[in-house]
Coordinates of C-alpha atoms and ligand atoms in Angstrom, one line a residue:
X1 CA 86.4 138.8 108.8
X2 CA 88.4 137.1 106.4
X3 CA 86.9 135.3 103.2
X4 CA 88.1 133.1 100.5
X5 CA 86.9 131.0 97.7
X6 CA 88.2 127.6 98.9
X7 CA 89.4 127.7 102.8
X8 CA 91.5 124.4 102.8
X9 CA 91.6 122.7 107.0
X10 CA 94.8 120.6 107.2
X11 CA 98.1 121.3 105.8
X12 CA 99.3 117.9 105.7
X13 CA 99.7 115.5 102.5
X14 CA 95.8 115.9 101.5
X15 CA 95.7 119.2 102.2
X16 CA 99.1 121.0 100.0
X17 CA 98.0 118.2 96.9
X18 CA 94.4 119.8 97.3
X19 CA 96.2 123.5 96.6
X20 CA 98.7 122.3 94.7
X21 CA 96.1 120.3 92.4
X22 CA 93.2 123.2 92.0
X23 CA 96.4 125.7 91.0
X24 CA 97.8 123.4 88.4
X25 CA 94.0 123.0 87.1
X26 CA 93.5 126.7 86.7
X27 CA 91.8 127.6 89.7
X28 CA 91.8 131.5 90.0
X29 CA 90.2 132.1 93.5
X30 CA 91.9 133.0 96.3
X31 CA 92.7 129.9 98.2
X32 CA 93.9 129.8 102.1
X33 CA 94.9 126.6 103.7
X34 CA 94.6 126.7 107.4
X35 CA 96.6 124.2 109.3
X36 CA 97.4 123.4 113.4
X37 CA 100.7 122.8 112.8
X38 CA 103.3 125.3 113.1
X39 CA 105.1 124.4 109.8
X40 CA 104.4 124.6 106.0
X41 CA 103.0 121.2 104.5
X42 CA 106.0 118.3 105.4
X43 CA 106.4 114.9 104.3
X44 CA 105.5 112.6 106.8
X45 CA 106.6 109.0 106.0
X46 CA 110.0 110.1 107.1
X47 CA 109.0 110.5 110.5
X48 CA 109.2 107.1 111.4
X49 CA 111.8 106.4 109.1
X50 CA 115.0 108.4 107.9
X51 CA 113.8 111.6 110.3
X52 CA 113.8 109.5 113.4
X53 CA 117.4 108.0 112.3
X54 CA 118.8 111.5 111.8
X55 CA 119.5 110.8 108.4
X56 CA 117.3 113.3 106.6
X57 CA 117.1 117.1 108.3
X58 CA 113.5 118.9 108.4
X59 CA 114.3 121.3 105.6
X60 CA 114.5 118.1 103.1
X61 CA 110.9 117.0 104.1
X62 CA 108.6 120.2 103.1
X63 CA 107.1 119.6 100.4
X64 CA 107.6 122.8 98.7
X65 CA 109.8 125.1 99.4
X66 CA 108.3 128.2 100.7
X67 CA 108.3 130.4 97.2
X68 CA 106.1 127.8 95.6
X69 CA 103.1 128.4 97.6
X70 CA 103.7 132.3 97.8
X71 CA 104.4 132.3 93.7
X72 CA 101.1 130.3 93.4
X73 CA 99.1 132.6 95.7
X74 CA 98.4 130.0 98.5
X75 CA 98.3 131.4 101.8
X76 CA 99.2 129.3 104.3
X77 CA 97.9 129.8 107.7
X78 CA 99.8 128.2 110.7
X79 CA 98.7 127.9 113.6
X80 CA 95.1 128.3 113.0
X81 CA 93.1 125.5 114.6
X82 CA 89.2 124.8 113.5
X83 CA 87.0 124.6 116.3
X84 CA 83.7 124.8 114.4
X85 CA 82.0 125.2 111.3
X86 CA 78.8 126.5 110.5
X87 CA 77.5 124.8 107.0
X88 CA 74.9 127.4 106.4
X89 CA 76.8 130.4 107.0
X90 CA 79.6 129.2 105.3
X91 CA 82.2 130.3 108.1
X92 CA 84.5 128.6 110.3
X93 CA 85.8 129.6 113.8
X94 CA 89.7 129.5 114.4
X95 CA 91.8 130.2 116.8
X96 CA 92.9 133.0 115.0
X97 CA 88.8 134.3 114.4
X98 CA 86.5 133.7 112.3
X99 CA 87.4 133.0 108.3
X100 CA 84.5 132.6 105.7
X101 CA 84.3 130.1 102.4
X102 CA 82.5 129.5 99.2
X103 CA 84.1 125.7 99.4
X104 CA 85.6 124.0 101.9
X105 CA 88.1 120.8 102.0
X106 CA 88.3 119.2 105.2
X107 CA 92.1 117.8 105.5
X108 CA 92.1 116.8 109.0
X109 CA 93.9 113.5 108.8
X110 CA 93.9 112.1 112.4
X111 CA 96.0 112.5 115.8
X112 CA 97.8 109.7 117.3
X113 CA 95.8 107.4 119.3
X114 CA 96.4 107.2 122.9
X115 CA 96.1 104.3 125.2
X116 CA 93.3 104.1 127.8
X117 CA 95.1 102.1 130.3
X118 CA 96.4 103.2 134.2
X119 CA 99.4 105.5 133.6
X120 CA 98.7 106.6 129.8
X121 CA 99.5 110.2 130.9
X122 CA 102.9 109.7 132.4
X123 CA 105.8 111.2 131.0
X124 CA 107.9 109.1 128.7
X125 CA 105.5 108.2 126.3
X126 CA 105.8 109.1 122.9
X127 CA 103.6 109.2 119.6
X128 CA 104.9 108.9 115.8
X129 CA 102.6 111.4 114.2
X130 CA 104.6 114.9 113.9
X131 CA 107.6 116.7 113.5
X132 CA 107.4 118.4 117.3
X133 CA 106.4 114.5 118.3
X134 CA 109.7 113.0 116.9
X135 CA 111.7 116.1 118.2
X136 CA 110.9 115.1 121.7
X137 CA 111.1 111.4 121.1
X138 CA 114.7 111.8 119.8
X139 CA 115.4 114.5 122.9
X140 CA 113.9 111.6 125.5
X141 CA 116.2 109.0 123.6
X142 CA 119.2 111.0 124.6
X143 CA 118.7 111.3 128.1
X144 CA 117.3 107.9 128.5
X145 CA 118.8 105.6 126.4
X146 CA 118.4 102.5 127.5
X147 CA 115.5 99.7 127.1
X148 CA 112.9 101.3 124.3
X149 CA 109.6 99.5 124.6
X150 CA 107.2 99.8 121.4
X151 CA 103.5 99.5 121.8
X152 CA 101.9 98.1 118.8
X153 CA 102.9 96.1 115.6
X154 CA 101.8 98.3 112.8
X155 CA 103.9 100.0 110.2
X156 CA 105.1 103.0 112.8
X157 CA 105.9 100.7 115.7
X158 CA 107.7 98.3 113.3
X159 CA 109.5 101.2 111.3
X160 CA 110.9 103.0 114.4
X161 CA 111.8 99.7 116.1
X162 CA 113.7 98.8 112.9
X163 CA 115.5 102.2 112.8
X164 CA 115.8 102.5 116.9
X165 CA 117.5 98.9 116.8
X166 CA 119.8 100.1 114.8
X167 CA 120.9 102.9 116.4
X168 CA 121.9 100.8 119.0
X169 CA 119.2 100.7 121.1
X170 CA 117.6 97.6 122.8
X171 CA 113.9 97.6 121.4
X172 CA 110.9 95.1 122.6
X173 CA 107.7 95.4 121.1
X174 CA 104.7 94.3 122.3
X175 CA 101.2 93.8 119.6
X176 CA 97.7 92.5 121.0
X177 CA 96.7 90.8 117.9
X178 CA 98.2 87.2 117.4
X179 CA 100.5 89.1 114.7
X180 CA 102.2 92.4 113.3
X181 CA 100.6 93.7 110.6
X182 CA 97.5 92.2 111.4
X183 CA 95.5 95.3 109.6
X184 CA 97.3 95.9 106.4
X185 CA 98.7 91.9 105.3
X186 CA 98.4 88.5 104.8
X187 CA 100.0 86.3 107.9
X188 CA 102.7 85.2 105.5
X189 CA 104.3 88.7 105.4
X190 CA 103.4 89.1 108.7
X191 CA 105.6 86.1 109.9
X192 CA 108.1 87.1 107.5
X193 CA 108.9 90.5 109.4
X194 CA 108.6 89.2 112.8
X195 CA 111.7 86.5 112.0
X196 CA 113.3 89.7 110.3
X197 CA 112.9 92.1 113.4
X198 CA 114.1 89.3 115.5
X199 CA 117.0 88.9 113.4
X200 CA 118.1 92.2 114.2
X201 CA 117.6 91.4 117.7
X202 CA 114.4 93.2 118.6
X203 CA 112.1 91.3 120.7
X204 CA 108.7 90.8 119.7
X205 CA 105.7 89.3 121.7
X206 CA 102.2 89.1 120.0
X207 CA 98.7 88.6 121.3
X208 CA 100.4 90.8 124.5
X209 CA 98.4 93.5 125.7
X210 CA 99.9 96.5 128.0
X211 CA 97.5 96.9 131.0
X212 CA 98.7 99.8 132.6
X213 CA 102.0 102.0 132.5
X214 CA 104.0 102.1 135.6
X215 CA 105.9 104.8 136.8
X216 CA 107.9 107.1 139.4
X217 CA 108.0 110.7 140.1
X218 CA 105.8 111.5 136.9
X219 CA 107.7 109.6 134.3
X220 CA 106.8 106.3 133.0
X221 CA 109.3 103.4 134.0
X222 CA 107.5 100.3 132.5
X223 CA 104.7 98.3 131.5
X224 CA 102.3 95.4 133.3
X225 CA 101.2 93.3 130.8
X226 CA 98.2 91.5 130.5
X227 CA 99.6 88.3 131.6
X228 CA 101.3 89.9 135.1
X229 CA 104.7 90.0 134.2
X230 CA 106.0 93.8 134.7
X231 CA 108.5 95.2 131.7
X232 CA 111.3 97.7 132.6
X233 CA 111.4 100.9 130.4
X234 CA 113.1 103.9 129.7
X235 CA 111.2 105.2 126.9
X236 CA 107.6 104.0 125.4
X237 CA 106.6 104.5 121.8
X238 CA 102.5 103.9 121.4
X239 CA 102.0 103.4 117.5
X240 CA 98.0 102.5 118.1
X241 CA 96.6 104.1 115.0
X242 CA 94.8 107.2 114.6
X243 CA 91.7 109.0 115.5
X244 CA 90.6 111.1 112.7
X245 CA 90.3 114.3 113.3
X246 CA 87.1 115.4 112.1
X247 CA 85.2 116.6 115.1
X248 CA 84.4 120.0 114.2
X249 CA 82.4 118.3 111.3
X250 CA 80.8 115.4 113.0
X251 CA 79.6 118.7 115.5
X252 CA 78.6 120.7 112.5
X253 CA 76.0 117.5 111.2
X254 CA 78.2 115.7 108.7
X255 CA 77.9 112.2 108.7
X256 CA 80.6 110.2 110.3
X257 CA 81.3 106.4 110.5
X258 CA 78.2 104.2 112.3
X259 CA 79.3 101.7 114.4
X260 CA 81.9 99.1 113.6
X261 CA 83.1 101.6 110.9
X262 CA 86.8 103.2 111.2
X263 CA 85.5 106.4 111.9
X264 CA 86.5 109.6 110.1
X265 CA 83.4 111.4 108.0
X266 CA 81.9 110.0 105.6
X267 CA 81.9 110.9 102.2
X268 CA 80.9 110.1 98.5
X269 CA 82.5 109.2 95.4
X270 CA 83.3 113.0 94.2
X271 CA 84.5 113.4 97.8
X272 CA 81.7 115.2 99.0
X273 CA 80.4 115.1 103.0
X274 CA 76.7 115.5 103.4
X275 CA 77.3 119.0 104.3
X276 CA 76.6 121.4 101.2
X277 CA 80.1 123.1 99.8
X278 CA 82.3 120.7 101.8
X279 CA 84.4 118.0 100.8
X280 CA 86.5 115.7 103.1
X281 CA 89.9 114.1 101.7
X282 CA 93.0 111.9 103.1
X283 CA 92.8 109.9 106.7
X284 CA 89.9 111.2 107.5
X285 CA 87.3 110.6 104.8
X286 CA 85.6 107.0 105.0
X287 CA 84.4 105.6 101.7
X288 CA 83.1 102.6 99.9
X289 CA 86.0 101.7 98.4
X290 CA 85.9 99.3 94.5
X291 CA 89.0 97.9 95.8
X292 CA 87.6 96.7 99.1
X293 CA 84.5 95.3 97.7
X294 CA 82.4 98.5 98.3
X295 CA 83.0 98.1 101.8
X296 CA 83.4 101.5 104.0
X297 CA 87.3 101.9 104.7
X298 CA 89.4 104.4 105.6
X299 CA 93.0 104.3 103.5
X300 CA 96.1 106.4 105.1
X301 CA 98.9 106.8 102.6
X302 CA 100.3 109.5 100.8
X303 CA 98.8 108.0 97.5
X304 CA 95.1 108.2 98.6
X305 CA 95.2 112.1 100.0
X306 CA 96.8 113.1 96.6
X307 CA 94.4 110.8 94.7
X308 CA 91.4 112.1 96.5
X309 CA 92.3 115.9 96.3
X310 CA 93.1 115.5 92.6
X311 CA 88.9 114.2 92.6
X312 CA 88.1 117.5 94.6
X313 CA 90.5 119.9 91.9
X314 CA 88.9 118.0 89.6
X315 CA 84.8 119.1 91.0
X316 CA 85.7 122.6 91.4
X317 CA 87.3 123.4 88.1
X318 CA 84.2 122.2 86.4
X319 CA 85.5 118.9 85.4
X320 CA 84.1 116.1 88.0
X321 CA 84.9 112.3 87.7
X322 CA 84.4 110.1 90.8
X323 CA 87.6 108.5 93.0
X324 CA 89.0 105.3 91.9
X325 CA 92.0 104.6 92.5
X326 CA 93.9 101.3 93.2
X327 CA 95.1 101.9 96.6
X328 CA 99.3 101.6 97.1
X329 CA 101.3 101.9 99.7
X330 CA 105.3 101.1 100.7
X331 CA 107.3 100.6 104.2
X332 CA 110.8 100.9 104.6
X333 CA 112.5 98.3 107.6
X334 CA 116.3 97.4 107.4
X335 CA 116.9 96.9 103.8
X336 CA 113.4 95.9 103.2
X337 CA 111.7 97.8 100.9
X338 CA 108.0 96.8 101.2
X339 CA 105.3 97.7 98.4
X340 CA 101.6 97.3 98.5
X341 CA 99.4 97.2 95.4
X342 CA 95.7 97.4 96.2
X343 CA 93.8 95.9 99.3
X344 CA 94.0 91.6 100.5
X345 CA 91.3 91.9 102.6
X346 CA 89.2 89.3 102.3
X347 CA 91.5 87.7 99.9
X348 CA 90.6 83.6 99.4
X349 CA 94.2 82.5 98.1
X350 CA 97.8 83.9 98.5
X351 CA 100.7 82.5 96.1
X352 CA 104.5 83.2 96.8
X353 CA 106.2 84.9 94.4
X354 CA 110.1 84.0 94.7
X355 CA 111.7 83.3 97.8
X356 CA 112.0 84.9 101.2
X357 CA 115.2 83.2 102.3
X358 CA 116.6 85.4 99.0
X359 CA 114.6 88.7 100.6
X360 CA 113.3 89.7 97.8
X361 CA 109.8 87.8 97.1
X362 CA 105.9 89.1 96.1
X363 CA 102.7 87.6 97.9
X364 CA 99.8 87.6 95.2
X365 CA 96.6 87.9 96.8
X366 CA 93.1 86.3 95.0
X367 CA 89.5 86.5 95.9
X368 CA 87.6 84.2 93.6
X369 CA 90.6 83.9 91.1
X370 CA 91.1 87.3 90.7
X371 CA 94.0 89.2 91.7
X372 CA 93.4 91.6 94.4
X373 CA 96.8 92.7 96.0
X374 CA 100.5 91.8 96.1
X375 CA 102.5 92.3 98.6
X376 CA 106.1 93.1 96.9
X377 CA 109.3 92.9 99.4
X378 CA 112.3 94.3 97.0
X379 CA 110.4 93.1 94.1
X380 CA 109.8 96.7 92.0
X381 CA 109.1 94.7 88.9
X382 CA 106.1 92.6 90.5
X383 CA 104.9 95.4 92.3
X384 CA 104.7 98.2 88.7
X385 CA 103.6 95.0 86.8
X386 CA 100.9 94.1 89.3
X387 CA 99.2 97.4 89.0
X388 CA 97.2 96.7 85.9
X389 CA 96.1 93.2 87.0
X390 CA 94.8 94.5 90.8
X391 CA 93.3 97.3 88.7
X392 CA 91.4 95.2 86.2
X393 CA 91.0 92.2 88.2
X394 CA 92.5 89.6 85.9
X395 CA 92.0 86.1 86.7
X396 CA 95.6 84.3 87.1
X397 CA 95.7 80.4 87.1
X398 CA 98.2 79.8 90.7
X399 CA 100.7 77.5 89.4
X400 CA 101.4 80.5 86.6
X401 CA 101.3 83.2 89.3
X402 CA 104.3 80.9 91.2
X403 CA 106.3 80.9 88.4
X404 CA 108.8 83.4 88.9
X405 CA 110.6 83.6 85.3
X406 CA 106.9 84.6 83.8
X407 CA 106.8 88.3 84.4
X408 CA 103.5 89.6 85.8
X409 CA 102.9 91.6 82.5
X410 CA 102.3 88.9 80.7
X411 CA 98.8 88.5 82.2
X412 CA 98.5 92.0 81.7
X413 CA 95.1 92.3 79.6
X414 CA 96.8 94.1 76.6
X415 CA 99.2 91.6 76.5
X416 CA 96.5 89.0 74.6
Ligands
FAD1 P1 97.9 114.7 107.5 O1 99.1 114.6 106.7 O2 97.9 114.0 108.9 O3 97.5 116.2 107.7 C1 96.5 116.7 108.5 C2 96.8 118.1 109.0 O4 95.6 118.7 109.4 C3 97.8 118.1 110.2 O5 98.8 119.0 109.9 C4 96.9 118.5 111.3 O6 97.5 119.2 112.3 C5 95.8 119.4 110.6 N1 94.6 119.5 111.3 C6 93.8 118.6 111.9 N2 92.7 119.1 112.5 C7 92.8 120.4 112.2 C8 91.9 121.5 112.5 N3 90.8 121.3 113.2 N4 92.3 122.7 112.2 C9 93.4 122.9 111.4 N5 94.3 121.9 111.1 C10 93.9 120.7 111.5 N6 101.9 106.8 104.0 C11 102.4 106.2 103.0 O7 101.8 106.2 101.9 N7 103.7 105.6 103.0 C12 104.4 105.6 104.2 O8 105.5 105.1 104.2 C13 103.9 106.3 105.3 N8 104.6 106.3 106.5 C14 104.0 107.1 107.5 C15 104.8 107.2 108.7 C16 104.3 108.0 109.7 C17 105.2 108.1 111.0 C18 103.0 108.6 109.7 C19 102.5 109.4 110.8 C20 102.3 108.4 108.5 C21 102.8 107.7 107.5 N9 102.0 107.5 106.3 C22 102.6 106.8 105.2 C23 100.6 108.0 106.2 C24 100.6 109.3 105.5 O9 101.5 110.2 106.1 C25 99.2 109.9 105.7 O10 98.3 108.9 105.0 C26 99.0 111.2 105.1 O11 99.8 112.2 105.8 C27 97.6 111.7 105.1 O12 97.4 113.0 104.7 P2 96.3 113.9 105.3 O13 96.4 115.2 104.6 O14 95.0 113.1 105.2 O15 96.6 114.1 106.9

């Protein structure tokens, strides 16, 4: 049986910063990263985005090239599936046997969620959350490429309708909430992007559910939607979120998310799940969260996975400070360069930075006068200079937040 120090599960963004992070701190065990997929640790933002457009090839997404993890004496398993863990014996079982650990990182992230609904199983339906998942997506689009149909109005569904419109082909989209973005914005930006997709000719309808997925010899055709009408389709993307993958754990007794929580496993500020020696980081690992008032969140972005595995490097080399970091985040759609700093939910007042008509415009978010979040659409400058005011929660009068010739750094603490 195979041993090693640190046994790393996930070789996604969470899980080559966790490697990357206890190698640049020193760490001298041997380290093995074990991860599903069958290719080294890859970038995935640009799935939805310049990938799925054919603008950026495979080779430009790893994020190392193979040399750096051999120089740095990382071996990467892949192909090598978890299927359990045993906390006291300190050994996992694989699919390629059974591999031991002193410390474990669990880097699951989470797998696309599916619908429920009649049909969900047909051919023709396609998720955003891999490389072999936009490989088939773009090989469907070339056989079929007429109506595309997105299913939900988050960042995926609205990224890959922007760059499938453009490409020519005719996209709908369909979200059950009363607007896109519901999760991650305020309903300012949200209306914002709806006029913008709609601009571009993509055809949105929200508070629209898909009841069931119609189709003929195998391979989906449409959608009935939750008011009767049926929708024609040749291809169906279903951008629903995630479910974290963390089973394996939640088997093993970790504690996972109670009900009404996101789910994932639950862990504490140093990153640590209430199983001895293992540590959860990225998508998967639900935490109170300073930014969100405490409250038990889940946060999928590049950022967070890096931040949190620099907080695991940080444990194991002897050098341990607790996880805060304000959250960011960014979406690419048309020429739209969106950039989050920190979290609006349960914001009290928004201000408009700018104007949209120009397309480039910030949304400041307040809870009790503070700043909490802005909301940046190609507005760089607002969205570096917000950072220190979401981090230190500096109260901002509105009319002086409005005002778009007083840069954002002149609230800035240090600035007197
Ligand atoms: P992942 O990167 O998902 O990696 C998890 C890995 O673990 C996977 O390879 C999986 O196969 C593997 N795994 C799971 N279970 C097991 C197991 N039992 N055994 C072995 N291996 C296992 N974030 C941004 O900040 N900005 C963006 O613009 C952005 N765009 C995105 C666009 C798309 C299409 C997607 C899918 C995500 C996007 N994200 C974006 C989110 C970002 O990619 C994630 O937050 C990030 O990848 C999380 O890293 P992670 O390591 O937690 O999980």
């Amino acid at each position: 049986m195979q041993q090693y120090d640190v046994v790393i599960v996930g070789g996604g963004h969470g899980g080559a910063a966790m490697a990357t992070q206890l190698r640049q701190r020193g760490h001298a065990g041997t380290i093995a990263m074990l991860t599903a997929e069958p290719e080294l640790p890859y970038e995935r933002p640009p799935l939805s985005k310049d990938y799925l457009a054919g603008e950026k090839s495979f080779d430009r997404m790893l994020l190392r090239p193979p040399a750096f993890w051999a120089e740095r004496n990382v071996e990467i398993r892949t192909g090598t599936r978890v299927t359990a863990v045993d906390p006291v014996a300190q050994l996992l079982a694989t699919t390629a046997g059974p591999i031991g650990y002193t410390s474990m990182i669990w880097a699951g992230g989470g797998d696309a969620r599916r619908l429920t609904c009649p049909g969900h199983d047909l051919a023709g339906l396609h998720a955003i959350r891999t490389r072999a998942d936009v490989d088939a997506l773009v090989r469907d689009l070339q056989h079929y490429s007429g109506a595309v149909l997105v299913i939900g109005g988050g960042y995926i569904g609205l990224e890959s309708a922007a760059v499938l419109t453009k490409l020519g082909h005719k996209v709908t989209l369909f979200e059950a909430l009363d607007r896109v973005l519901a999760r991650v914005a305020g309903a300012d930006l949200s209306r914002f992007y709806e006029a913008e997709h709609r601009a571009h000719g993509v055809v949105i309808e929200t508070g629209m559910t898909v009841t069931e997925i119609t189709g003929s010899a195998g391979r989906a055709t449409g959608v009935t939607l939750g008011d009767g009408r049926h929708v024609a389709a040749d291809v169906i993307i279903v951008g629903i979120g995630i479910v974290p993958a963390v089973q394996p754990l939640l088997a093993a007794g970790a504690q996972g998310g109670s009900v009404g929580t996101p789910g994932g496993v639950w862990v504490d500020d140093h990153c640590r799940t209430t199983l001895p020696g293992i540590f959860a980081i990225g998508d998967c690992a639900l935490h109170a969260n300073a930014f969100a008032g405490g409250a038990a969140i889940r946060l999928e972005s590049v950022q967070n996975a890096a931040d949190m595995a620099a907080t695991v490097a940080r444990t194991l080399t002897g050098d341990p400070a607790p996880y805060r970091a304000v959250p960011w985040f960014w979406s690419n759609q048309y020429d739209l360069r969106l950039q989050t700093m920190g979290l609006s939910m349960g914001h009290d007042a928004t201000v408009l930075r700018g104007d949209p008509a120009t397309r480039s415009f910030s949304l400041v978010y307040l809870k009790q006068g503070k700043v909490i979040a802005l909301d940046c659409v190609n507005a760089a400058r607002d969205y570096v200079q917000g950072k220190a005011l979401v981090e230190q929660g500096v109260a901002v009068p509105i009319h002086a937040l409005a005002d778009t010739g007083t840069p954002l750094k002149a609230w800035h603490p240090s600035a007197g």
